[in-house]
């Protein structure tokens, strides 16, 4: 805190003679703050937790749930002991060893893919956390836009220079995270859509028997726990990612509103001085404040800005699927 106080006290004023003095100081201060880096500790912790969760889910789907009295196995009634014996072979036979080895390879491949997708979401979430920290730093160390001076025209010009400096500071603070998001947004969108499809499929499979639509059809043999558990493995990292993205966009929107209010105050202050001024400068100042930081929000590849709709939709689907899953377990 003392370092931040010294840096804030050493911030230069925005001068028309040197229009980049403040942004040069901001760049040096931002680089010295270490906010460009991501701590490896939280990344490793989240990766290990995701690894254990994925392993437990796959083992539960394949073996552990067989020990709970058979409530989860009514969809596998077609697999008689004779057919299982034919598939796995006799105990101690090469066929049994090969079948077990293939099953372990299948579980490992599935777990590796699921963990890879979850790790992608976790890495993106940590990159967005760095973006949030950078935005907060830029908002804390931004130039003063509305400053009372003796000359009206100088006040408006100074406000225009301050807006330009503020935009330069934010562009520099968000440059690295913009590059990261440009690389990660398409894989993130694919992972998000996959999670939505898995949860929606589980929800439909769980809800259809309650509505009496499947009955004796072939769809009734599909196990809804498989897409539900896979979606559960992806939902946690994706919700964290989407919440941080929404928070970053909210910070940018608040900063844009602050710029508009500050420029309006600067215009009102200049008008209150009673001196003649060029109306063109007022218009230019308002245009600058309205156009500032328009490209600083996070967007999907299609151009839609990220908000709270994405995590809320994912959480609602997950909650509904889990509720129906527990309901179906109670009925079985």
mmCIF file of C-alpha atoms in Angstrom:
data_model
loop_
_atom_site.group_PDB
_atom_site.id
_atom_site.type_symbol
_atom_site.label_atom_id
_atom_site.label_comp_id
_atom_site.label_asym_id
_atom_site.label_seq_id
_atom_site.Cartn_x
_atom_site.Cartn_y
_atom_site.Cartn_z
ATOM 1 C CA UNK A 1 0.000 0.000 0.000
ATOM 2 C CA UNK A 2 2.868 2.369 0.765
ATOM 3 C CA UNK A 3 4.386 1.645 -2.644
ATOM 4 C CA UNK A 4 1.065 2.433 -4.317
ATOM 5 C CA UNK A 5 0.777 5.647 -2.299
ATOM 6 C CA UNK A 6 4.258 6.761 -3.370
ATOM 7 C CA UNK A 7 3.489 5.926 -7.003
ATOM 8 C CA UNK A 8 0.202 7.792 -6.840
ATOM 9 C CA UNK A 9 1.907 10.818 -5.269
ATOM 10 C CA UNK A 10 4.535 10.816 -8.026
ATOM 11 C CA UNK A 11 1.955 10.834 -10.824
ATOM 12 C CA UNK A 12 2.606 13.772 -13.163
ATOM 13 C CA UNK A 13 -0.064 16.199 -14.242
ATOM 14 C CA UNK A 14 -1.571 15.998 -17.705
ATOM 15 C CA UNK A 15 -0.047 18.860 -19.673
ATOM 16 C CA UNK A 16 -0.859 20.045 -23.159
ATOM 17 C CA UNK A 17 2.838 20.667 -23.816
ATOM 18 C CA UNK A 18 3.692 16.991 -23.156
ATOM 19 C CA UNK A 19 0.644 14.897 -23.983
ATOM 20 C CA UNK A 20 2.274 11.519 -23.209
ATOM 21 C CA UNK A 21 3.939 12.330 -19.886
ATOM 22 C CA UNK A 22 1.238 10.658 -17.803
ATOM 23 C CA UNK A 23 0.955 7.547 -19.977
ATOM 24 C CA UNK A 24 4.747 7.123 -19.913
ATOM 25 C CA UNK A 25 4.679 7.274 -16.123
ATOM 26 C CA UNK A 26 1.734 4.864 -16.034
ATOM 27 C CA UNK A 27 3.530 2.304 -18.200
ATOM 28 C CA UNK A 28 6.582 2.323 -15.940
ATOM 29 C CA UNK A 29 4.431 2.040 -12.826
ATOM 30 C CA UNK A 30 2.309 -0.759 -14.275
ATOM 31 C CA UNK A 31 5.335 -2.801 -15.322
ATOM 32 C CA UNK A 32 6.877 -2.402 -11.871
ATOM 33 C CA UNK A 33 3.658 -3.545 -10.184
ATOM 34 C CA UNK A 34 4.010 -7.101 -11.547
ATOM 35 C CA UNK A 35 0.376 -7.298 -12.637
ATOM 36 C CA UNK A 36 1.340 -8.759 -16.007
ATOM 37 C CA UNK A 37 2.251 -12.062 -14.378
ATOM 38 C CA UNK A 38 0.004 -14.947 -13.315
ATOM 39 C CA UNK A 39 0.856 -16.856 -10.148
ATOM 40 C CA UNK A 40 1.436 -20.553 -10.822
ATOM 41 C CA UNK A 41 0.203 -21.662 -7.396
ATOM 42 C CA UNK A 42 -3.547 -21.182 -8.001
ATOM 43 C CA UNK A 43 -3.191 -22.683 -11.480
ATOM 44 C CA UNK A 44 -1.637 -25.866 -10.088
ATOM 45 C CA UNK A 45 -4.191 -26.128 -7.273
ATOM 46 C CA UNK A 46 -7.141 -25.805 -9.639
ATOM 47 C CA UNK A 47 -5.570 -28.276 -12.072
ATOM 48 C CA UNK A 48 -5.034 -30.886 -9.355
ATOM 49 C CA UNK A 49 -8.596 -30.465 -8.061
ATOM 50 C CA UNK A 50 -9.942 -30.871 -11.588
ATOM 51 C CA UNK A 51 -7.807 -33.959 -12.092
ATOM 52 C CA UNK A 52 -9.149 -35.666 -8.959
ATOM 53 C CA UNK A 53 -12.741 -34.699 -9.793
ATOM 54 C CA UNK A 54 -12.444 -36.084 -13.322
ATOM 55 C CA UNK A 55 -10.890 -39.332 -12.087
ATOM 56 C CA UNK A 56 -13.593 -39.799 -9.454
ATOM 57 C CA UNK A 57 -16.407 -39.094 -11.925
ATOM 58 C CA UNK A 58 -15.079 -41.604 -14.454
ATOM 59 C CA UNK A 59 -14.539 -44.277 -11.806
ATOM 60 C CA UNK A 60 -18.010 -43.635 -10.419
ATOM 61 C CA UNK A 61 -19.572 -43.961 -13.858
ATOM 62 C CA UNK A 62 -17.636 -47.133 -14.675
ATOM 63 C CA UNK A 63 -17.502 -49.028 -11.357
ATOM 64 C CA UNK A 64 -18.318 -47.293 -8.063
ATOM 65 C CA UNK A 65 -22.033 -46.811 -8.650
ATOM 66 C CA UNK A 66 -22.427 -50.565 -9.172
ATOM 67 C CA UNK A 67 -22.042 -50.952 -5.408
ATOM 68 C CA UNK A 68 -25.087 -48.914 -4.372
ATOM 69 C CA UNK A 69 -27.707 -51.624 -4.746
ATOM 70 C CA UNK A 70 -28.454 -51.414 -8.459
ATOM 71 C CA UNK A 71 -30.603 -48.271 -8.527
ATOM 72 C CA UNK A 72 -28.407 -46.786 -11.249
ATOM 73 C CA UNK A 73 -28.160 -49.972 -13.340
ATOM 74 C CA UNK A 74 -31.690 -50.469 -14.635
ATOM 75 C CA UNK A 75 -30.614 -49.081 -18.012
ATOM 76 C CA UNK A 76 -27.984 -51.832 -18.316
ATOM 77 C CA UNK A 77 -30.312 -54.796 -17.777
ATOM 78 C CA UNK A 78 -29.536 -56.025 -21.293
ATOM 79 C CA UNK A 79 -25.941 -56.799 -20.240
ATOM 80 C CA UNK A 80 -26.408 -60.267 -18.732
ATOM 81 C CA UNK A 81 -23.587 -61.984 -16.799
ATOM 82 C CA UNK A 82 -23.135 -64.378 -19.712
ATOM 83 C CA UNK A 83 -22.528 -61.561 -22.177
ATOM 84 C CA UNK A 84 -20.124 -59.862 -19.762
ATOM 85 C CA UNK A 85 -18.241 -63.145 -19.346
ATOM 86 C CA UNK A 86 -17.993 -63.507 -23.118
ATOM 87 C CA UNK A 87 -16.701 -59.947 -23.463
ATOM 88 C CA UNK A 88 -14.138 -60.032 -20.628
ATOM 89 C CA UNK A 89 -13.201 -63.698 -20.710
ATOM 90 C CA UNK A 90 -12.419 -66.047 -17.860
ATOM 91 C CA UNK A 91 -10.442 -64.820 -14.831
ATOM 92 C CA UNK A 92 -6.713 -65.086 -15.455
ATOM 93 C CA UNK A 93 -7.092 -65.506 -19.212
ATOM 94 C CA UNK A 94 -5.308 -63.304 -21.776
ATOM 95 C CA UNK A 95 -8.711 -62.094 -22.963
ATOM 96 C CA UNK A 96 -9.528 -60.805 -19.454
ATOM 97 C CA UNK A 97 -6.179 -59.001 -19.235
ATOM 98 C CA UNK A 98 -6.618 -57.441 -22.670
ATOM 99 C CA UNK A 99 -10.176 -56.322 -21.868
ATOM 100 C CA UNK A 100 -9.092 -54.703 -18.602
ATOM 101 C CA UNK A 101 -6.154 -53.003 -20.341
ATOM 102 C CA UNK A 102 -8.444 -51.616 -23.049
ATOM 103 C CA UNK A 103 -10.901 -50.378 -20.426
ATOM 104 C CA UNK A 104 -8.117 -48.596 -18.539
ATOM 105 C CA UNK A 105 -6.866 -47.025 -21.769
ATOM 106 C CA UNK A 106 -10.391 -45.846 -22.569
ATOM 107 C CA UNK A 107 -10.782 -44.310 -19.102
ATOM 108 C CA UNK A 108 -7.370 -42.648 -19.372
ATOM 109 C CA UNK A 109 -8.127 -41.163 -22.793
ATOM 110 C CA UNK A 110 -11.517 -39.883 -21.655
ATOM 111 C CA UNK A 111 -10.039 -38.421 -18.477
ATOM 112 C CA UNK A 112 -7.170 -36.802 -20.361
ATOM 113 C CA UNK A 113 -9.542 -35.091 -22.797
ATOM 114 C CA UNK A 114 -11.907 -33.897 -20.076
ATOM 115 C CA UNK A 115 -9.032 -32.646 -17.932
ATOM 116 C CA UNK A 116 -7.539 -30.873 -20.953
ATOM 117 C CA UNK A 117 -10.769 -28.985 -21.617
ATOM 118 C CA UNK A 118 -11.133 -28.111 -17.937
ATOM 119 C CA UNK A 119 -7.499 -26.941 -17.810
ATOM 120 C CA UNK A 120 -8.137 -24.698 -20.805
ATOM 121 C CA UNK A 121 -11.059 -23.082 -18.993
ATOM 122 C CA UNK A 122 -8.989 -22.698 -15.821
ATOM 123 C CA UNK A 123 -6.081 -21.098 -17.682
ATOM 124 C CA UNK A 124 -8.488 -18.685 -19.350
ATOM 125 C CA UNK A 125 -10.044 -17.863 -15.980
ATOM 126 C CA UNK A 126 -6.636 -16.983 -14.523
ATOM 127 C CA UNK A 127 -5.844 -14.847 -17.578
ATOM 128 C CA UNK A 128 -9.117 -12.978 -17.054
ATOM 129 C CA UNK A 129 -8.282 -12.526 -13.374
ATOM 130 C CA UNK A 130 -5.079 -10.799 -14.474
ATOM 131 C CA UNK A 131 -7.227 -8.607 -16.728
ATOM 132 C CA UNK A 132 -9.465 -7.662 -13.795
ATOM 133 C CA UNK A 133 -6.429 -6.698 -11.728
ATOM 134 C CA UNK A 134 -5.067 -4.615 -14.610
ATOM 135 C CA UNK A 135 -8.381 -2.797 -15.077
ATOM 136 C CA UNK A 136 -8.602 -1.983 -11.375
ATOM 137 C CA UNK A 137 -5.011 -0.709 -11.411
ATOM 138 C CA UNK A 138 -5.747 1.495 -14.425
ATOM 139 C CA UNK A 139 -8.894 2.888 -12.805
ATOM 140 C CA UNK A 140 -6.961 3.673 -9.635
ATOM 141 C CA UNK A 141 -4.114 5.401 -11.509
ATOM 142 C CA UNK A 142 -5.999 7.358 -14.151
ATOM 143 C CA UNK A 143 -5.448 11.050 -14.923
ATOM 144 C CA UNK A 144 -7.733 13.773 -13.623
ATOM 145 C CA UNK A 145 -10.060 14.882 -16.410
ATOM 146 C CA UNK A 146 -11.983 17.723 -14.788
ATOM 147 C CA UNK A 147 -9.423 20.177 -13.389
ATOM 148 C CA UNK A 148 -10.269 23.793 -12.617
ATOM 149 C CA UNK A 149 -7.950 26.249 -14.348
ATOM 150 C CA UNK A 150 -8.149 29.945 -15.045
ATOM 151 C CA UNK A 151 -8.748 29.616 -18.793
ATOM 152 C CA UNK A 152 -11.882 27.961 -20.178
ATOM 153 C CA UNK A 153 -10.329 26.869 -23.466
ATOM 154 C CA UNK A 154 -7.357 25.371 -21.659
ATOM 155 C CA UNK A 155 -9.742 23.429 -19.393
ATOM 156 C CA UNK A 156 -11.488 21.804 -22.359
ATOM 157 C CA UNK A 157 -8.230 21.057 -24.131
ATOM 158 C CA UNK A 158 -6.791 19.640 -20.941
ATOM 159 C CA UNK A 159 -9.816 17.386 -20.542
ATOM 160 C CA UNK A 160 -9.385 16.149 -24.110
ATOM 161 C CA UNK A 161 -5.730 15.413 -23.447
ATOM 162 C CA UNK A 162 -6.628 13.614 -20.219
ATOM 163 C CA UNK A 163 -9.172 11.423 -22.033
ATOM 164 C CA UNK A 164 -6.548 10.491 -24.622
ATOM 165 C CA UNK A 165 -4.070 9.676 -21.867
ATOM 166 C CA UNK A 166 -6.660 7.572 -20.052
ATOM 167 C CA UNK A 167 -7.338 5.568 -23.205
ATOM 168 C CA UNK A 168 -3.598 5.037 -23.736
ATOM 169 C CA UNK A 169 -3.216 3.787 -20.170
ATOM 170 C CA UNK A 170 -6.096 1.320 -20.480
ATOM 171 C CA UNK A 171 -4.901 0.086 -23.867
ATOM 172 C CA UNK A 172 -1.464 -0.604 -22.413
ATOM 173 C CA UNK A 173 -2.843 -2.321 -19.304
ATOM 174 C CA UNK A 174 -5.150 -4.589 -21.336
ATOM 175 C CA UNK A 175 -2.850 -5.285 -24.272
ATOM 176 C CA UNK A 176 -1.522 -8.621 -22.982
ATOM 177 C CA UNK A 177 -4.916 -9.896 -21.857
ATOM 178 C CA UNK A 178 -6.386 -8.882 -25.224
ATOM 179 C CA UNK A 179 -3.832 -11.089 -26.972
ATOM 180 C CA UNK A 180 -4.557 -13.969 -24.604
ATOM 181 C CA UNK A 181 -8.306 -13.668 -25.110
ATOM 182 C CA UNK A 182 -7.907 -13.497 -28.899
ATOM 183 C CA UNK A 183 -6.173 -16.886 -28.733
ATOM 184 C CA UNK A 184 -8.460 -18.510 -26.143
ATOM 185 C CA UNK A 185 -11.925 -17.204 -26.971
ATOM 186 C CA UNK A 186 -12.732 -19.692 -29.754
ATOM 187 C CA UNK A 187 -11.685 -22.802 -27.745
ATOM 188 C CA UNK A 188 -13.538 -21.323 -24.772
ATOM 189 C CA UNK A 189 -16.693 -20.908 -26.845
ATOM 190 C CA UNK A 190 -16.451 -24.524 -28.038
ATOM 191 C CA UNK A 191 -16.020 -25.782 -24.465
ATOM 192 C CA UNK A 192 -18.957 -23.661 -23.308
ATOM 193 C CA UNK A 193 -21.223 -24.979 -26.061
ATOM 194 C CA UNK A 194 -20.143 -28.564 -25.304
ATOM 195 C CA UNK A 195 -21.024 -28.107 -21.632
ATOM 196 C CA UNK A 196 -24.416 -26.645 -22.552
ATOM 197 C CA UNK A 197 -25.154 -29.537 -24.910
ATOM 198 C CA UNK A 198 -24.147 -32.152 -22.334
ATOM 199 C CA UNK A 199 -26.311 -30.610 -19.619
ATOM 200 C CA UNK A 200 -29.217 -30.097 -22.007
ATOM 201 C CA UNK A 201 -29.005 -33.727 -23.161
ATOM 202 C CA UNK A 202 -28.932 -34.940 -19.559
ATOM 203 C CA UNK A 203 -31.884 -32.699 -18.726
ATOM 204 C CA UNK A 204 -33.931 -34.032 -21.639
ATOM 205 C CA UNK A 205 -33.126 -37.667 -20.844
ATOM 206 C CA UNK A 206 -34.050 -37.165 -17.199
ATOM 207 C CA UNK A 207 -37.216 -35.193 -17.887
ATOM 208 C CA UNK A 208 -38.627 -37.329 -20.706
ATOM 209 C CA UNK A 209 -39.545 -40.388 -18.553
ATOM 210 C CA UNK A 210 -41.311 -38.098 -16.081
ATOM 211 C CA UNK A 211 -43.451 -36.806 -18.943
ATOM 212 C CA UNK A 212 -44.172 -40.338 -20.172
ATOM 213 C CA UNK A 213 -42.728 -39.732 -23.618
ATOM 214 C CA UNK A 214 -40.013 -42.344 -23.876
ATOM 215 C CA UNK A 215 -41.759 -45.389 -22.474
ATOM 216 C CA UNK A 216 -40.512 -48.451 -24.271
ATOM 217 C CA UNK A 217 -38.603 -46.587 -26.958
ATOM 218 C CA UNK A 218 -34.940 -47.157 -27.610
ATOM 219 C CA UNK A 219 -33.962 -43.813 -26.055
ATOM 220 C CA UNK A 220 -34.878 -45.121 -22.608
ATOM 221 C CA UNK A 221 -31.675 -47.189 -22.477
ATOM 222 C CA UNK A 222 -29.482 -44.066 -22.656
ATOM 223 C CA UNK A 223 -27.862 -43.233 -19.337
ATOM 224 C CA UNK A 224 -28.386 -39.534 -18.468
ATOM 225 C CA UNK A 225 -25.703 -39.713 -15.777
ATOM 226 C CA UNK A 226 -22.949 -39.824 -18.399
ATOM 227 C CA UNK A 227 -23.622 -36.384 -19.964
ATOM 228 C CA UNK A 228 -24.556 -34.982 -16.553
ATOM 229 C CA UNK A 229 -21.256 -35.992 -14.953
ATOM 230 C CA UNK A 230 -19.218 -34.854 -17.943
ATOM 231 C CA UNK A 231 -21.009 -31.515 -17.921
ATOM 232 C CA UNK A 232 -20.375 -31.244 -14.189
ATOM 233 C CA UNK A 233 -16.619 -31.600 -14.762
ATOM 234 C CA UNK A 234 -16.678 -28.710 -17.232
ATOM 235 C CA UNK A 235 -19.237 -26.475 -15.532
ATOM 236 C CA UNK A 236 -17.098 -25.438 -12.554
ATOM 237 C CA UNK A 237 -14.135 -23.982 -14.496
ATOM 238 C CA UNK A 238 -16.451 -22.450 -17.099
ATOM 239 C CA UNK A 239 -18.620 -20.698 -14.513
ATOM 240 C CA UNK A 240 -15.510 -19.209 -12.886
ATOM 241 C CA UNK A 241 -14.241 -18.086 -16.292
ATOM 242 C CA UNK A 242 -17.535 -16.497 -17.331
ATOM 243 C CA UNK A 243 -17.996 -14.688 -14.023
ATOM 244 C CA UNK A 244 -14.528 -13.156 -14.304
ATOM 245 C CA UNK A 245 -15.187 -12.146 -17.906
ATOM 246 C CA UNK A 246 -18.451 -10.484 -16.898
ATOM 247 C CA UNK A 247 -16.665 -8.689 -14.044
ATOM 248 C CA UNK A 248 -13.976 -7.403 -16.428
ATOM 249 C CA UNK A 249 -16.581 -6.048 -18.837
ATOM 250 C CA UNK A 250 -18.483 -4.468 -15.964
ATOM 251 C CA UNK A 251 -15.322 -2.644 -14.843
ATOM 252 C CA UNK A 252 -14.811 -1.305 -18.370
ATOM 253 C CA UNK A 253 -18.438 -0.150 -18.601
ATOM 254 C CA UNK A 254 -18.105 1.644 -15.271
ATOM 255 C CA UNK A 255 -14.922 3.335 -16.475
ATOM 256 C CA UNK A 256 -16.654 4.514 -19.654
ATOM 257 C CA UNK A 257 -19.462 5.955 -17.542
ATOM 258 C CA UNK A 258 -16.875 7.686 -15.357
ATOM 259 C CA UNK A 259 -15.285 9.241 -18.440
ATOM 260 C CA UNK A 260 -18.635 10.554 -19.656
ATOM 261 C CA UNK A 261 -19.467 12.039 -16.277
ATOM 262 C CA UNK A 262 -16.007 13.605 -15.928
ATOM 263 C CA UNK A 263 -16.147 15.177 -19.376
ATOM 264 C CA UNK A 264 -19.647 16.527 -18.696
ATOM 265 C CA UNK A 265 -18.308 18.069 -15.494
ATOM 266 C CA UNK A 266 -15.379 19.568 -17.412
ATOM 267 C CA UNK A 267 -17.739 21.106 -19.968
ATOM 268 C CA UNK A 268 -19.973 22.503 -17.219
ATOM 269 C CA UNK A 269 -16.939 23.922 -15.417
ATOM 270 C CA UNK A 270 -15.670 25.582 -18.581
ATOM 271 C CA UNK A 271 -19.091 27.084 -19.286
ATOM 272 C CA UNK A 272 -19.349 28.440 -15.744
ATOM 273 C CA UNK A 273 -16.186 30.522 -16.229
ATOM 274 C CA UNK A 274 -18.077 32.760 -18.669
ATOM 275 C CA UNK A 275 -15.310 33.118 -21.268
ATOM 276 C CA UNK A 276 -15.876 32.591 -24.988
ATOM 277 C CA UNK A 277 -14.961 29.126 -26.205
ATOM 278 C CA UNK A 278 -15.048 27.148 -29.398
ATOM 279 C CA UNK A 279 -18.074 24.879 -29.623
ATOM 280 C CA UNK A 280 -16.068 22.468 -31.774
ATOM 281 C CA UNK A 281 -13.923 21.595 -28.778
ATOM 282 C CA UNK A 282 -17.001 20.761 -26.712
ATOM 283 C CA UNK A 283 -18.239 18.440 -29.458
ATOM 284 C CA UNK A 284 -14.828 16.811 -29.834
ATOM 285 C CA UNK A 285 -14.615 16.245 -26.090
ATOM 286 C CA UNK A 286 -18.027 14.589 -25.938
ATOM 287 C CA UNK A 287 -17.230 12.401 -28.938
ATOM 288 C CA UNK A 288 -13.948 11.310 -27.372
ATOM 289 C CA UNK A 289 -15.660 10.403 -24.118
ATOM 290 C CA UNK A 290 -18.372 8.401 -25.920
ATOM 291 C CA UNK A 291 -15.922 6.515 -28.138
ATOM 292 C CA UNK A 292 -13.358 5.835 -25.407
ATOM 293 C CA UNK A 293 -12.733 2.170 -24.498
ATOM 294 C CA UNK A 294 -15.341 0.855 -26.937
ATOM 295 C CA UNK A 295 -13.044 -2.009 -27.943
ATOM 296 C CA UNK A 296 -11.892 -2.828 -24.419
ATOM 297 C CA UNK A 297 -14.764 -5.214 -23.608
ATOM 298 C CA UNK A 298 -14.474 -8.962 -24.087
ATOM 299 C CA UNK A 299 -16.488 -10.360 -27.004
ATOM 300 C CA UNK A 300 -17.279 -13.779 -28.395
ATOM 301 C CA UNK A 301 -16.070 -14.541 -31.947
ATOM 302 C CA UNK A 302 -19.484 -13.454 -33.252
ATOM 303 C CA UNK A 303 -19.127 -10.013 -31.671
ATOM 304 C CA UNK A 304 -21.457 -10.468 -28.692
ATOM 305 C CA UNK A 305 -20.172 -8.962 -25.459
ATOM 306 C CA UNK A 306 -19.807 -11.315 -22.498
ATOM 307 C CA UNK A 307 -22.141 -10.696 -19.578
ATOM 308 C CA UNK A 308 -24.001 -12.469 -16.815
ATOM 309 C CA UNK A 309 -26.331 -14.324 -19.202
ATOM 310 C CA UNK A 310 -23.741 -17.016 -20.023
ATOM 311 C CA UNK A 311 -22.903 -18.137 -16.451
ATOM 312 C CA UNK A 312 -26.536 -17.848 -15.328
ATOM 313 C CA UNK A 313 -27.680 -20.107 -18.184
ATOM 314 C CA UNK A 314 -25.002 -22.675 -17.364
ATOM 315 C CA UNK A 315 -25.817 -22.641 -13.651
ATOM 316 C CA UNK A 316 -29.560 -22.992 -14.299
ATOM 317 C CA UNK A 317 -29.078 -25.972 -16.608
ATOM 318 C CA UNK A 318 -26.726 -27.623 -14.127
ATOM 319 C CA UNK A 319 -29.096 -27.072 -11.203
ATOM 320 C CA UNK A 320 -32.103 -28.368 -13.140
ATOM 321 C CA UNK A 321 -30.254 -31.460 -14.366
ATOM 322 C CA UNK A 322 -28.925 -32.261 -10.887
ATOM 323 C CA UNK A 323 -32.381 -31.806 -9.349
ATOM 324 C CA UNK A 324 -33.960 -34.164 -11.878
ATOM 325 C CA UNK A 325 -31.097 -36.600 -11.383
ATOM 326 C CA UNK A 326 -31.714 -36.831 -7.643
ATOM 327 C CA UNK A 327 -35.454 -37.127 -8.304
ATOM 328 C CA UNK A 328 -34.968 -40.047 -10.673
ATOM 329 C CA UNK A 329 -32.675 -41.763 -8.168
ATOM 330 C CA UNK A 330 -35.339 -41.480 -5.483
ATOM 331 C CA UNK A 331 -37.966 -42.986 -7.770
ATOM 332 C CA UNK A 332 -35.766 -45.870 -8.840
#
